[in-house]
Amino acid sequence: MTFINKQRFLTELSKFLTFLSDDERQQVLMKFGEIFDAAPNQDELLGALVSPLKVTVELSRAYSRGGLQQALDRSVELSGVDLSAAPPPPSPAAESVGADIYAAIGSAVEEAFESAAEPAAEPAAPAPAESVPVEPAEPVPAEPIPAEPVPAEPVAPSPAESVPVEPAAPVPAESVPVETAAPVPAEPAVPEFEDTEPEEFFDEAADEAVPQGEYRAKPAALMFFILLFVPLGLVGIAVLLCVGAALIAVAAAAIGSGVFAVSLAFSGMAVFADIIMTIGVALVCLAAGVLFLWLALWFLIRSVGGLVRGILHLGKKWCYKEVSAG
Amino acid sequence: MKTIWRVVGLIALGALTLGAVCIVVGLITGGSIDRIIDALFANYDVDYYLKICQQFVGTLF
């Protein structure tokens, strides 16, 4: 159970360490691997670390202050584990088990990625650790790891499913302190941003794919259209302007009446009830004036603009013909 | 446009409601329309303005 928690902690931590490069992230994970190995009680260690997110925040602050070394030192501080008092280097079999931890993390994330890529596929079966090829560097015959088979976690409920991860290139064996010839798969890099918008909305190539034609004018139709529709359009615009002016006049009359009523209420009235009534009439007149004024402006904008656009559209349709560019 | 329509409508509706309330309150508290018309004709030369309006309409039609 402790091993599972450790594996999950490292997996979650590797997802959060996006501000580090692959090599730096690998070093931090190796450091935490050493810390977990040196810890006398891993449950207490996990309690001291609280959560991968909290560790990530602390590491981020330390990294911004002093770089990777500061982050590694901070990792040791957070854990409270004395690495100098760590037990002697483990045996080759133990090293293989230690290497399997990172291999299992990598395989678990890879399986999560594959299952996310294949939605119809069934949930990934637990991958036994024996499937990870581990070959010792020395000619000592490789021993299987029967002591602690490392089952990869079923990734079905893992949040990694919702985040498509891409496994990074394997880290060379020289950068791994564990002496094993097998390349340790690097922790998958979580993409920080994935563009899920359809490309056709922003892709200029999609616009270029639409055949662009040229328009050629038909002189006779153009002359006829200008002679006929320019005067008609002008007349139409004049009529619309007159209607708009009438609406503006009504609005002005209403607003003027309201102002007039207000002045009457405060100049020639003696009874309070009459003053209140006159102010009420003034407010009604002002409301109608504001409404008519905006109605006139809206009518002018929409009608005159629409008439001009309609005439131009009609002229383009009648007087121009489209010639393919090719 | 929709925003402007909404703002203008709200202003007009508010003024209209307030005006209606004022008229009703004035009528309830003893206001008289005849008295208001008398005050209007007593303070302003309304006939003059009516004549101007009639001349303007006569020139148009």
Coordinates of C-alpha atoms in Angstrom, one line a residue:
Chain A
M1 CA 0.0 0.0 0.0
T2 CA 2.8 2.3 0.8
F3 CA 4.5 1.6 -2.5
I4 CA 1.3 2.5 -4.3
N5 CA 1.1 5.8 -2.5
K6 CA 4.7 6.5 -3.3
Q7 CA 4.2 5.7 -6.9
R8 CA 1.1 7.9 -7.1
F9 CA 2.9 10.7 -5.3
L10 CA 5.7 10.6 -7.8
T11 CA 3.3 10.4 -10.8
E12 CA 1.3 13.4 -9.6
L13 CA 4.5 15.3 -8.8
S14 CA 5.9 14.7 -12.3
K15 CA 2.7 16.1 -13.8
F16 CA 2.9 19.3 -11.7
L17 CA 6.6 20.0 -12.4
T18 CA 5.9 21.6 -15.8
F19 CA 8.2 24.6 -15.0
L20 CA 11.2 22.3 -15.1
S21 CA 12.9 20.8 -18.1
D22 CA 12.8 17.1 -18.7
D23 CA 16.3 16.6 -17.2
E24 CA 15.6 18.8 -14.2
R25 CA 12.3 17.1 -13.6
Q26 CA 14.0 13.7 -13.8
Q27 CA 16.6 14.8 -11.2
V28 CA 13.9 16.0 -8.8
L29 CA 12.1 12.8 -9.2
M30 CA 15.2 10.8 -8.6
K31 CA 15.9 12.9 -5.5
F32 CA 12.5 12.1 -4.2
G33 CA 13.1 8.5 -5.0
E34 CA 16.2 8.6 -2.8
I35 CA 14.2 10.3 -0.1
F36 CA 11.5 7.7 -0.1
D37 CA 14.2 5.0 -0.1
A38 CA 15.9 6.6 2.9
A39 CA 12.8 7.3 4.8
P40 CA 12.3 4.9 7.8
N41 CA 8.5 5.1 7.4
Q42 CA 7.0 6.1 4.1
D43 CA 3.6 6.8 5.6
E44 CA 5.1 9.5 7.9
L45 CA 7.1 10.9 4.9
L46 CA 3.9 11.2 2.9
G47 CA 2.3 12.9 5.8
A48 CA 5.2 15.3 6.1
L49 CA 5.1 16.1 2.4
V50 CA 1.3 16.7 2.6
S51 CA 0.6 16.7 -1.1
P52 CA 2.3 16.8 -4.5
L53 CA 0.8 20.2 -5.1
K54 CA 2.2 21.7 -2.0
V55 CA 5.6 20.2 -2.8
T56 CA 5.3 21.7 -6.3
V57 CA 4.6 25.1 -4.9
E58 CA 7.6 24.9 -2.5
L59 CA 9.9 23.6 -5.3
S60 CA 8.7 26.4 -7.6
R61 CA 9.6 29.0 -5.0
A62 CA 13.0 27.4 -4.3
Y63 CA 13.7 27.0 -8.0
S64 CA 12.9 30.7 -8.7
R65 CA 15.3 31.7 -5.9
G66 CA 18.3 29.5 -6.5
G67 CA 17.7 27.2 -9.4
L68 CA 17.6 23.4 -9.5
Q69 CA 20.1 22.9 -6.6
Q70 CA 17.9 25.0 -4.4
A71 CA 14.9 23.0 -5.3
L72 CA 16.7 19.7 -4.6
D73 CA 17.8 21.0 -1.2
R74 CA 14.3 22.2 -0.5
S75 CA 13.0 18.7 -1.3
V76 CA 15.2 17.3 1.4
E77 CA 14.1 20.0 3.8
L78 CA 10.5 19.3 3.2
S79 CA 10.8 15.6 3.7
G80 CA 12.8 15.9 6.9
V81 CA 14.8 12.8 5.9
D82 CA 18.5 12.8 6.6
L83 CA 20.0 11.5 3.4
S84 CA 23.5 11.3 4.9
A85 CA 22.3 8.7 7.3
A86 CA 20.8 6.7 4.5
P87 CA 21.5 3.0 4.5
P88 CA 24.4 1.7 2.3
P89 CA 23.8 1.4 -1.5
P90 CA 21.3 -1.3 -2.2
S91 CA 22.0 -4.5 -3.8
P92 CA 21.6 -4.9 -7.6
A93 CA 18.2 -6.5 -7.0
A94 CA 17.1 -3.6 -4.9
E95 CA 18.4 -1.3 -7.6
S96 CA 16.3 -3.0 -10.1
V97 CA 13.3 -2.6 -7.9
G98 CA 14.2 1.1 -7.5
A99 CA 14.5 1.5 -11.3
D100 CA 11.2 -0.3 -11.7
I101 CA 9.5 2.4 -9.7
Y102 CA 10.3 4.9 -12.4
A103 CA 9.7 2.5 -15.1
A104 CA 6.3 1.6 -13.7
I105 CA 5.4 5.3 -13.4
G106 CA 6.4 5.8 -17.0
S107 CA 4.4 2.8 -18.2
A108 CA 1.4 3.8 -16.2
V109 CA 1.3 7.2 -17.8
E110 CA 2.0 5.7 -21.2
E111 CA -1.0 3.4 -20.8
A112 CA -3.1 6.3 -19.7
F113 CA -2.1 8.1 -22.9
E114 CA -2.9 5.1 -25.0
S115 CA -6.2 4.5 -23.4
A116 CA -7.0 8.2 -23.9
A117 CA -6.1 7.9 -27.5
E118 CA -8.3 4.8 -27.9
P119 CA -11.6 5.6 -26.3
A120 CA -13.2 2.4 -27.4
A121 CA -10.5 0.3 -25.8
E122 CA -11.2 -1.4 -22.5
P123 CA -9.6 -0.1 -19.4
A124 CA -5.9 -1.0 -19.3
A125 CA -5.1 -4.2 -17.5
P126 CA -2.6 -4.0 -14.7
A127 CA 0.8 -4.3 -16.2
P128 CA 3.1 -6.5 -14.3
A129 CA 6.6 -5.2 -13.6
E130 CA 8.1 -8.2 -15.3
S131 CA 7.1 -6.7 -18.6
V132 CA 9.6 -3.9 -18.1
P133 CA 12.9 -5.0 -19.5
V134 CA 15.6 -4.6 -16.9
E135 CA 19.0 -5.8 -17.7
P136 CA 21.8 -5.4 -15.2
A137 CA 24.9 -3.8 -16.5
E138 CA 27.2 -6.5 -15.2
P139 CA 27.2 -10.0 -16.7
V140 CA 25.4 -11.2 -13.6
P141 CA 22.4 -13.2 -14.7
A142 CA 19.4 -11.1 -14.5
E143 CA 17.0 -12.0 -11.8
P144 CA 13.3 -11.5 -12.1
I145 CA 11.8 -9.5 -9.4
P146 CA 9.6 -11.9 -7.7
A147 CA 9.9 -10.2 -4.3
E148 CA 7.7 -7.2 -5.1
P149 CA 5.9 -7.4 -8.3
V150 CA 5.1 -3.9 -9.2
P151 CA 1.7 -3.8 -10.7
A152 CA 1.0 -0.7 -12.6
E153 CA -2.1 1.0 -11.3
P154 CA -5.2 0.6 -13.4
V155 CA -5.4 3.9 -15.1
A156 CA -9.2 4.0 -15.7
P157 CA -10.1 6.3 -12.8
S158 CA -6.8 8.2 -13.0
P159 CA -7.1 11.9 -13.9
A160 CA -4.3 11.3 -16.4
E161 CA -7.0 10.0 -18.8
S162 CA -8.4 13.5 -19.2
V163 CA -5.0 15.0 -20.0
P164 CA -3.4 13.6 -23.1
V165 CA 0.2 13.1 -22.2
E166 CA 3.0 12.4 -24.5
P167 CA 5.8 10.3 -23.3
A168 CA 9.2 12.0 -23.6
A169 CA 12.3 10.5 -25.0
P170 CA 14.0 8.1 -22.7
V171 CA 16.8 9.5 -20.6
P172 CA 20.2 8.1 -21.1
A173 CA 21.3 5.6 -18.5
E174 CA 24.3 7.8 -17.5
S175 CA 22.0 10.4 -16.0
V176 CA 20.4 7.9 -13.7
P177 CA 22.2 7.1 -10.5
V178 CA 20.8 3.6 -10.4
E179 CA 23.2 1.4 -12.2
T180 CA 21.2 -0.3 -14.8
A181 CA 21.7 -0.5 -18.5
A182 CA 18.0 -0.4 -19.1
P183 CA 17.0 3.1 -20.2
V184 CA 14.7 4.6 -17.7
P185 CA 11.7 6.1 -19.5
A186 CA 11.5 9.8 -18.6
E187 CA 8.5 11.1 -17.0
P188 CA 5.9 12.1 -19.5
A189 CA 5.8 15.8 -20.2
V190 CA 2.4 17.2 -19.7
P191 CA 1.5 19.6 -22.5
E192 CA 0.9 23.0 -21.0
F193 CA -1.5 24.1 -23.7
E194 CA -3.4 22.2 -26.3
D195 CA -5.2 24.0 -29.0
T196 CA -8.5 22.4 -29.3
E197 CA -10.1 25.0 -31.5
P198 CA -11.0 24.0 -35.0
E199 CA -8.3 25.1 -37.3
E200 CA -10.5 26.3 -40.1
F201 CA -11.5 29.3 -38.1
F202 CA -8.0 30.6 -37.9
D203 CA -6.2 28.9 -40.7
E204 CA -5.6 31.1 -43.6
A205 CA -5.0 28.1 -45.8
A206 CA -8.7 27.3 -45.5
D207 CA -9.5 30.7 -46.9
E208 CA -7.1 30.3 -49.7
A209 CA -8.8 27.0 -50.6
V210 CA -11.9 28.9 -51.6
P211 CA -11.6 29.8 -55.2
Q212 CA -11.4 33.5 -55.6
G213 CA -13.0 34.8 -58.7
E214 CA -12.7 38.1 -60.5
Y215 CA -15.6 40.3 -61.3
R216 CA -15.9 41.9 -64.7
A217 CA -18.3 44.7 -65.3
K218 CA -21.0 44.6 -67.9
P219 CA -20.9 48.2 -69.3
A220 CA -24.4 48.4 -70.7
A221 CA -26.0 47.0 -67.6
L222 CA -23.9 49.3 -65.5
M223 CA -24.9 52.4 -67.5
F224 CA -28.6 51.4 -67.3
F225 CA -28.3 50.7 -63.6
I226 CA -26.6 54.1 -62.9
L227 CA -29.2 56.0 -64.9
L228 CA -32.1 54.2 -63.3
F229 CA -31.2 53.4 -59.7
V230 CA -29.1 56.4 -58.8
P231 CA -32.1 58.8 -59.1
L232 CA -34.4 56.2 -57.6
G233 CA -32.0 55.7 -54.7
L234 CA -31.7 59.5 -54.1
V235 CA -35.5 59.8 -54.1
G236 CA -35.7 56.9 -51.7
I237 CA -33.1 58.4 -49.4
A238 CA -34.9 61.8 -49.5
V239 CA -38.2 60.1 -48.5
L240 CA -36.6 58.2 -45.7
L241 CA -34.9 61.4 -44.5
C242 CA -38.3 63.2 -44.5
V243 CA -39.8 60.4 -42.4
G244 CA -36.8 60.6 -40.0
A245 CA -37.1 64.4 -39.8
A246 CA -40.8 64.0 -39.0
L247 CA -40.0 61.6 -36.2
I248 CA -37.4 64.0 -34.9
A249 CA -39.9 66.9 -35.0
V250 CA -42.4 64.9 -33.0
A251 CA -39.7 64.1 -30.5
A252 CA -38.6 67.7 -30.3
A253 CA -42.2 68.8 -29.8
A254 CA -42.7 66.2 -27.0
I255 CA -39.5 67.3 -25.3
G256 CA -40.4 71.0 -25.7
S257 CA -43.8 70.4 -24.3
G258 CA -42.3 68.6 -21.3
V259 CA -39.9 71.5 -20.6
F260 CA -42.8 74.0 -21.1
A261 CA -44.9 72.0 -18.6
V262 CA -42.1 72.0 -16.0
S263 CA -41.7 75.8 -16.4
L264 CA -45.5 76.2 -16.1
A265 CA -45.6 74.1 -12.9
F266 CA -43.1 76.2 -11.1
S267 CA -44.2 79.6 -12.4
G268 CA -48.0 79.9 -12.7
M269 CA -49.4 77.3 -10.3
A270 CA -50.7 77.9 -6.8
V271 CA -52.2 74.5 -5.8
F272 CA -49.9 71.7 -4.9
A273 CA -52.1 69.1 -6.6
D274 CA -52.0 71.0 -9.8
I275 CA -48.2 71.3 -9.7
I276 CA -47.9 67.5 -9.2
M277 CA -50.2 66.9 -12.1
T278 CA -48.3 69.3 -14.3
I279 CA -45.0 67.6 -13.4
G280 CA -46.6 64.3 -14.2
V281 CA -47.6 65.5 -17.7
A282 CA -44.1 66.9 -18.2
L283 CA -42.6 63.5 -17.4
V284 CA -44.9 61.7 -19.8
C285 CA -44.0 64.2 -22.5
L286 CA -40.3 63.8 -21.8
A287 CA -40.5 60.0 -21.9
A288 CA -42.3 60.1 -25.2
G289 CA -39.8 62.6 -26.6
V290 CA -36.8 60.4 -25.6
L291 CA -38.5 57.4 -27.2
F292 CA -39.3 59.2 -30.4
L293 CA -35.8 60.7 -30.7
W294 CA -34.1 57.4 -30.5
L295 CA -36.7 55.9 -32.8
A296 CA -35.9 58.6 -35.4
L297 CA -32.1 58.0 -35.1
W298 CA -32.5 54.2 -35.3
F299 CA -34.8 54.6 -38.3
L300 CA -32.4 56.8 -40.2
I301 CA -29.4 54.6 -39.5
R302 CA -31.1 51.4 -40.4
S303 CA -33.3 52.5 -43.4
V304 CA -30.8 54.8 -45.2
G305 CA -27.9 52.4 -44.6
G306 CA -30.0 49.4 -45.7
L307 CA -31.2 51.2 -48.8
V308 CA -27.7 52.1 -49.9
R309 CA -26.4 48.6 -49.2
G310 CA -29.3 47.1 -51.1
I311 CA -28.7 49.3 -54.1
L312 CA -25.0 48.4 -54.2
H313 CA -25.7 44.7 -53.8
L314 CA -28.2 44.8 -56.6
G315 CA -25.8 46.7 -58.8
K316 CA -23.0 44.1 -58.1
K317 CA -25.4 41.3 -58.9
W318 CA -26.8 42.8 -62.1
C319 CA -23.8 44.7 -63.5
Y320 CA -20.9 42.4 -62.7
K321 CA -20.3 38.8 -63.7
E322 CA -17.8 36.5 -61.9
V323 CA -14.9 35.2 -64.0
S324 CA -12.9 32.3 -62.5
A325 CA -9.4 33.2 -61.7
G326 CA -8.0 30.2 -63.5
Chain B
M1 CA -28.2 48.7 -30.7
K2 CA -29.9 46.3 -28.3
T3 CA -28.1 47.9 -25.4
I4 CA -29.2 51.3 -26.5
W5 CA -32.7 50.2 -27.0
R6 CA -32.7 48.7 -23.5
V7 CA -31.3 51.9 -21.9
V8 CA -33.7 54.2 -23.8
G9 CA -36.6 51.9 -23.0
L10 CA -35.7 51.8 -19.3
I11 CA -35.5 55.6 -19.2
A12 CA -38.7 56.1 -21.0
L13 CA -40.6 53.5 -19.0
G14 CA -39.3 55.0 -15.7
A15 CA -40.3 58.5 -16.7
L16 CA -43.7 57.3 -17.9
T17 CA -44.4 55.4 -14.7
L18 CA -43.3 58.3 -12.6
G19 CA -45.4 60.7 -14.6
A20 CA -48.4 58.5 -14.3
V21 CA -48.0 58.2 -10.6
C22 CA -47.7 62.0 -10.3
I23 CA -50.9 62.5 -12.3
V24 CA -52.8 60.0 -10.3
V25 CA -51.6 61.5 -7.0
G26 CA -52.5 65.0 -8.2
L27 CA -56.0 63.9 -9.2
I28 CA -56.4 62.1 -5.8
T29 CA -55.2 65.1 -3.8
G30 CA -57.7 67.5 -5.5
G31 CA -56.0 68.6 -8.7
S32 CA -58.1 70.0 -11.5
I33 CA -57.4 70.0 -15.2
D34 CA -59.6 73.0 -15.8
R35 CA -57.5 75.0 -13.3
I36 CA -54.3 74.0 -15.0
I37 CA -55.6 75.0 -18.5
D38 CA -56.7 78.4 -17.1
A39 CA -53.3 78.9 -15.6
L40 CA -51.7 78.0 -18.9
F41 CA -53.7 80.5 -20.9
A42 CA -53.2 83.1 -18.2
N43 CA -49.4 82.9 -18.2
Y44 CA -48.7 82.2 -21.9
D45 CA -50.0 83.4 -25.2
V46 CA -51.1 80.0 -26.4
D47 CA -53.2 81.4 -29.2
Y48 CA -50.1 82.9 -30.8
Y49 CA -48.3 79.6 -30.8
L50 CA -51.3 77.8 -32.2
K51 CA -51.4 80.3 -35.0
I52 CA -47.8 79.8 -35.9
C53 CA -48.3 76.0 -36.0
Q54 CA -51.3 76.4 -38.3
Q55 CA -49.3 78.6 -40.7
F56 CA -46.5 76.1 -40.7
V57 CA -48.8 73.2 -41.6
G58 CA -50.5 75.4 -44.2
T59 CA -47.2 76.0 -45.9
L60 CA -46.5 72.3 -46.0
F61 CA -49.8 71.2 -47.5

